[in-house]
């Protein structure tokens, strides 16, 4: 027989509590990291501006799409929470949905109005997915001709 002593239940409960606390701290750290990353992405989106070579990039994308037989191209996708109404107007197909755009999407829409709409291009926005609660998840915006 071994002379080692079996750990009492109080020690075992302490081990369990310590392990659970370590898991909780790790989950909280992951959650904080994710929240920081999401905050940074949102800030980037809100501050991002159109690139100086926007005309060349748009033209190249349109030509590629046309060569493949398409009559539209997805120009951006972003979380619906970036809209002032969290995607409600887009989801409901309201004609004034562009008023809900912010940041980069709003600047891109102004570019569309000035440069593309007068040349018979059209813009369409849709909710492409929903979260577990049924709320709009992501918005996709398509340029069509």
PDB file of C-alpha atoms in Angstrom:
ATOM      1  CA  UNK A   1       0.000   0.000   0.000  1.00  0.00           C
ATOM      2  CA  UNK A   2       1.037   3.538  -0.750  1.00  0.00           C
ATOM      3  CA  UNK A   3       1.636   5.917   2.087  1.00  0.00           C
ATOM      4  CA  UNK A   4       0.324   8.931   0.146  1.00  0.00           C
ATOM      5  CA  UNK A   5      -2.799  10.523   1.462  1.00  0.00           C
ATOM      6  CA  UNK A   6      -5.984  10.913  -0.625  1.00  0.00           C
ATOM      7  CA  UNK A   7      -6.959  14.537  -1.146  1.00  0.00           C
ATOM      8  CA  UNK A   8      -9.964  15.570   0.895  1.00  0.00           C
ATOM      9  CA  UNK A   9     -13.102  16.900  -0.831  1.00  0.00           C
ATOM     10  CA  UNK A  10     -12.327  20.484   0.283  1.00  0.00           C
ATOM     11  CA  UNK A  11      -9.023  20.363  -1.631  1.00  0.00           C
ATOM     12  CA  UNK A  12     -10.739  18.857  -4.677  1.00  0.00           C
ATOM     13  CA  UNK A  13     -13.413  21.581  -4.620  1.00  0.00           C
ATOM     14  CA  UNK A  14     -10.660  24.214  -4.446  1.00  0.00           C
ATOM     15  CA  UNK A  15      -8.949  22.638  -7.485  1.00  0.00           C
ATOM     16  CA  UNK A  16     -12.269  22.699  -9.369  1.00  0.00           C
ATOM     17  CA  UNK A  17     -12.921  26.326  -8.405  1.00  0.00           C
ATOM     18  CA  UNK A  18      -9.407  27.354  -9.481  1.00  0.00           C
ATOM     19  CA  UNK A  19      -9.819  25.581 -12.835  1.00  0.00           C
ATOM     20  CA  UNK A  20     -13.215  27.216 -13.420  1.00  0.00           C
ATOM     21  CA  UNK A  21     -11.782  30.625 -12.509  1.00  0.00           C
ATOM     22  CA  UNK A  22      -8.912  30.141 -14.976  1.00  0.00           C
ATOM     23  CA  UNK A  23     -11.404  29.213 -17.740  1.00  0.00           C
ATOM     24  CA  UNK A  24     -13.548  32.259 -16.931  1.00  0.00           C
ATOM     25  CA  UNK A  25     -10.510  34.580 -17.035  1.00  0.00           C
ATOM     26  CA  UNK A  26      -9.454  33.094 -20.385  1.00  0.00           C
ATOM     27  CA  UNK A  27     -12.967  33.537 -21.824  1.00  0.00           C
ATOM     28  CA  UNK A  28     -13.092  37.132 -20.575  1.00  0.00           C
ATOM     29  CA  UNK A  29      -9.711  37.840 -22.141  1.00  0.00           C
ATOM     30  CA  UNK A  30     -10.885  36.402 -25.482  1.00  0.00           C
ATOM     31  CA  UNK A  31     -14.078  38.457 -25.233  1.00  0.00           C
ATOM     32  CA  UNK A  32     -12.098  41.651 -24.553  1.00  0.00           C
ATOM     33  CA  UNK A  33      -9.769  40.905 -27.469  1.00  0.00           C
ATOM     34  CA  UNK A  34     -12.738  40.329 -29.782  1.00  0.00           C
ATOM     35  CA  UNK A  35     -14.497  43.485 -28.577  1.00  0.00           C
ATOM     36  CA  UNK A  36     -11.328  45.524 -29.168  1.00  0.00           C
ATOM     37  CA  UNK A  37     -10.919  44.081 -32.669  1.00  0.00           C
ATOM     38  CA  UNK A  38     -14.569  44.830 -33.499  1.00  0.00           C
ATOM     39  CA  UNK A  39     -14.196  48.381 -32.167  1.00  0.00           C
ATOM     40  CA  UNK A  40     -11.086  48.907 -34.315  1.00  0.00           C
ATOM     41  CA  UNK A  41     -12.870  47.585 -37.421  1.00  0.00           C
ATOM     42  CA  UNK A  42     -15.802  49.913 -36.812  1.00  0.00           C
ATOM     43  CA  UNK A  43     -13.505  52.908 -36.291  1.00  0.00           C
ATOM     44  CA  UNK A  44     -11.628  52.057 -39.499  1.00  0.00           C
ATOM     45  CA  UNK A  45     -14.910  51.782 -41.408  1.00  0.00           C
ATOM     46  CA  UNK A  46     -16.175  55.089 -40.060  1.00  0.00           C
ATOM     47  CA  UNK A  47     -12.947  56.906 -40.950  1.00  0.00           C
ATOM     48  CA  UNK A  48     -12.025  55.121 -44.179  1.00  0.00           C
ATOM     49  CA  UNK A  49     -12.145  57.260 -47.272  1.00  0.00           C
ATOM     50  CA  UNK A  50     -12.250  56.505 -50.965  1.00  0.00           C
ATOM     51  CA  UNK A  51      -8.878  55.732 -52.455  1.00  0.00           C
ATOM     52  CA  UNK A  52      -7.254  58.236 -54.822  1.00  0.00           C
ATOM     53  CA  UNK A  53      -7.421  55.630 -57.615  1.00  0.00           C
ATOM     54  CA  UNK A  54     -11.139  54.980 -57.070  1.00  0.00           C
ATOM     55  CA  UNK A  55     -12.055  55.636 -60.714  1.00  0.00           C
ATOM     56  CA  UNK A  56      -9.507  53.123 -62.016  1.00  0.00           C
ATOM     57  CA  UNK A  57     -10.482  50.497 -59.449  1.00  0.00           C
ATOM     58  CA  UNK A  58     -14.213  50.842 -60.125  1.00  0.00           C
ATOM     59  CA  UNK A  59     -13.677  50.753 -63.870  1.00  0.00           C
ATOM     60  CA  UNK A  60     -11.497  47.614 -63.614  1.00  0.00           C
ATOM     61  CA  UNK A  61     -14.085  45.857 -61.424  1.00  0.00           C
ATOM     62  CA  UNK A  62     -16.894  46.780 -63.807  1.00  0.00           C
ATOM     63  CA  UNK A  63     -14.966  45.538 -66.836  1.00  0.00           C
ATOM     64  CA  UNK A  64     -14.129  42.211 -65.122  1.00  0.00           C
ATOM     65  CA  UNK A  65     -17.777  41.709 -64.179  1.00  0.00           C
ATOM     66  CA  UNK A  66     -18.972  42.590 -67.694  1.00  0.00           C
ATOM     67  CA  UNK A  67     -16.428  40.192 -69.234  1.00  0.00           C
ATOM     68  CA  UNK A  68     -17.880  37.437 -67.046  1.00  0.00           C
ATOM     69  CA  UNK A  69     -21.392  38.265 -68.244  1.00  0.00           C
ATOM     70  CA  UNK A  70     -22.547  39.992 -65.057  1.00  0.00           C
ATOM     71  CA  UNK A  71     -24.680  43.089 -64.906  1.00  0.00           C
ATOM     72  CA  UNK A  72     -23.836  43.915 -61.303  1.00  0.00           C
ATOM     73  CA  UNK A  73     -20.971  43.718 -58.838  1.00  0.00           C
ATOM     74  CA  UNK A  74     -20.893  43.686 -55.035  1.00  0.00           C
ATOM     75  CA  UNK A  75     -18.982  46.794 -54.026  1.00  0.00           C
ATOM     76  CA  UNK A  76     -19.033  46.420 -50.253  1.00  0.00           C
ATOM     77  CA  UNK A  77     -20.276  44.406 -47.316  1.00  0.00           C
ATOM     78  CA  UNK A  78     -20.379  45.510 -43.694  1.00  0.00           C
ATOM     79  CA  UNK A  79     -22.225  44.816 -40.425  1.00  0.00           C
ATOM     80  CA  UNK A  80     -25.768  46.181 -40.350  1.00  0.00           C
ATOM     81  CA  UNK A  81     -24.952  47.734 -36.971  1.00  0.00           C
ATOM     82  CA  UNK A  82     -22.878  50.300 -38.886  1.00  0.00           C
ATOM     83  CA  UNK A  83     -26.124  51.787 -40.222  1.00  0.00           C
ATOM     84  CA  UNK A  84     -27.865  54.398 -38.097  1.00  0.00           C
ATOM     85  CA  UNK A  85     -30.939  52.128 -37.901  1.00  0.00           C
ATOM     86  CA  UNK A  86     -29.010  48.824 -37.714  1.00  0.00           C
ATOM     87  CA  UNK A  87     -30.169  47.876 -41.227  1.00  0.00           C
ATOM     88  CA  UNK A  88     -33.916  48.294 -40.711  1.00  0.00           C
ATOM     89  CA  UNK A  89     -34.541  50.534 -43.757  1.00  0.00           C
ATOM     90  CA  UNK A  90     -32.525  48.242 -46.028  1.00  0.00           C
ATOM     91  CA  UNK A  91     -34.264  45.157 -44.686  1.00  0.00           C
ATOM     92  CA  UNK A  92     -37.677  46.759 -45.289  1.00  0.00           C
ATOM     93  CA  UNK A  93     -36.763  47.990 -48.781  1.00  0.00           C
ATOM     94  CA  UNK A  94     -37.440  51.605 -47.881  1.00  0.00           C
ATOM     95  CA  UNK A  95     -36.536  54.040 -50.663  1.00  0.00           C
ATOM     96  CA  UNK A  96     -34.617  56.338 -48.309  1.00  0.00           C
ATOM     97  CA  UNK A  97     -32.292  53.549 -47.044  1.00  0.00           C
ATOM     98  CA  UNK A  98     -29.174  55.518 -48.116  1.00  0.00           C
ATOM     99  CA  UNK A  99     -29.895  58.007 -45.292  1.00  0.00           C
ATOM    100  CA  UNK A 100     -28.977  55.250 -42.813  1.00  0.00           C
ATOM    101  CA  UNK A 101     -25.427  54.884 -44.187  1.00  0.00           C
ATOM    102  CA  UNK A 102     -22.447  56.132 -42.213  1.00  0.00           C
ATOM    103  CA  UNK A 103     -18.699  56.318 -42.606  1.00  0.00           C
ATOM    104  CA  UNK A 104     -17.158  54.697 -45.654  1.00  0.00           C
ATOM    105  CA  UNK A 105     -20.533  53.509 -46.968  1.00  0.00           C
ATOM    106  CA  UNK A 106     -21.915  57.046 -46.841  1.00  0.00           C
ATOM    107  CA  UNK A 107     -18.858  58.440 -48.655  1.00  0.00           C
ATOM    108  CA  UNK A 108     -19.111  55.678 -51.283  1.00  0.00           C
ATOM    109  CA  UNK A 109     -22.804  56.479 -51.762  1.00  0.00           C
ATOM    110  CA  UNK A 110     -21.995  60.160 -52.336  1.00  0.00           C
ATOM    111  CA  UNK A 111     -19.411  59.069 -54.915  1.00  0.00           C
ATOM    112  CA  UNK A 112     -22.080  56.918 -56.574  1.00  0.00           C
ATOM    113  CA  UNK A 113     -24.535  59.844 -56.690  1.00  0.00           C
ATOM    114  CA  UNK A 114     -21.979  62.205 -58.188  1.00  0.00           C
ATOM    115  CA  UNK A 115     -20.051  59.922 -60.545  1.00  0.00           C
ATOM    116  CA  UNK A 116     -22.147  56.856 -61.384  1.00  0.00           C
ATOM    117  CA  UNK A 117     -25.866  57.593 -61.074  1.00  0.00           C
ATOM    118  CA  UNK A 118     -25.746  60.270 -63.811  1.00  0.00           C
ATOM    119  CA  UNK A 119     -24.294  57.590 -66.117  1.00  0.00           C
ATOM    120  CA  UNK A 120     -27.273  55.239 -65.623  1.00  0.00           C
ATOM    121  CA  UNK A 121     -25.754  53.027 -62.902  1.00  0.00           C
ATOM    122  CA  UNK A 122     -27.998  51.761 -60.107  1.00  0.00           C
ATOM    123  CA  UNK A 123     -27.308  50.814 -56.508  1.00  0.00           C
ATOM    124  CA  UNK A 124     -29.010  48.051 -54.554  1.00  0.00           C
ATOM    125  CA  UNK A 125     -28.549  47.174 -50.893  1.00  0.00           C
ATOM    126  CA  UNK A 126     -29.702  44.026 -49.135  1.00  0.00           C
ATOM    127  CA  UNK A 127     -29.353  42.248 -45.845  1.00  0.00           C
ATOM    128  CA  UNK A 128     -27.353  39.106 -46.608  1.00  0.00           C
ATOM    129  CA  UNK A 129     -27.639  37.363 -43.243  1.00  0.00           C
ATOM    130  CA  UNK A 130     -29.311  37.585 -39.855  1.00  0.00           C
ATOM    131  CA  UNK A 131     -28.150  36.913 -36.303  1.00  0.00           C
ATOM    132  CA  UNK A 132     -29.636  34.267 -34.007  1.00  0.00           C
ATOM    133  CA  UNK A 133     -32.303  36.723 -32.816  1.00  0.00           C
ATOM    134  CA  UNK A 134     -33.413  37.458 -36.388  1.00  0.00           C
ATOM    135  CA  UNK A 135     -31.815  40.905 -36.558  1.00  0.00           C
ATOM    136  CA  UNK A 136     -30.021  42.031 -39.738  1.00  0.00           C
ATOM    137  CA  UNK A 137     -26.425  40.813 -39.695  1.00  0.00           C
ATOM    138  CA  UNK A 138     -24.597  42.188 -42.741  1.00  0.00           C
ATOM    139  CA  UNK A 139     -25.411  44.626 -45.525  1.00  0.00           C
ATOM    140  CA  UNK A 140     -24.173  44.080 -49.076  1.00  0.00           C
ATOM    141  CA  UNK A 141     -24.268  46.886 -51.609  1.00  0.00           C
ATOM    142  CA  UNK A 142     -24.302  46.098 -55.339  1.00  0.00           C
ATOM    143  CA  UNK A 143     -23.610  48.366 -58.290  1.00  0.00           C
ATOM    144  CA  UNK A 144     -25.656  47.476 -61.386  1.00  0.00           C
ATOM    145  CA  UNK A 145     -25.896  48.640 -64.986  1.00  0.00           C
TER     146      UNK A 145
END
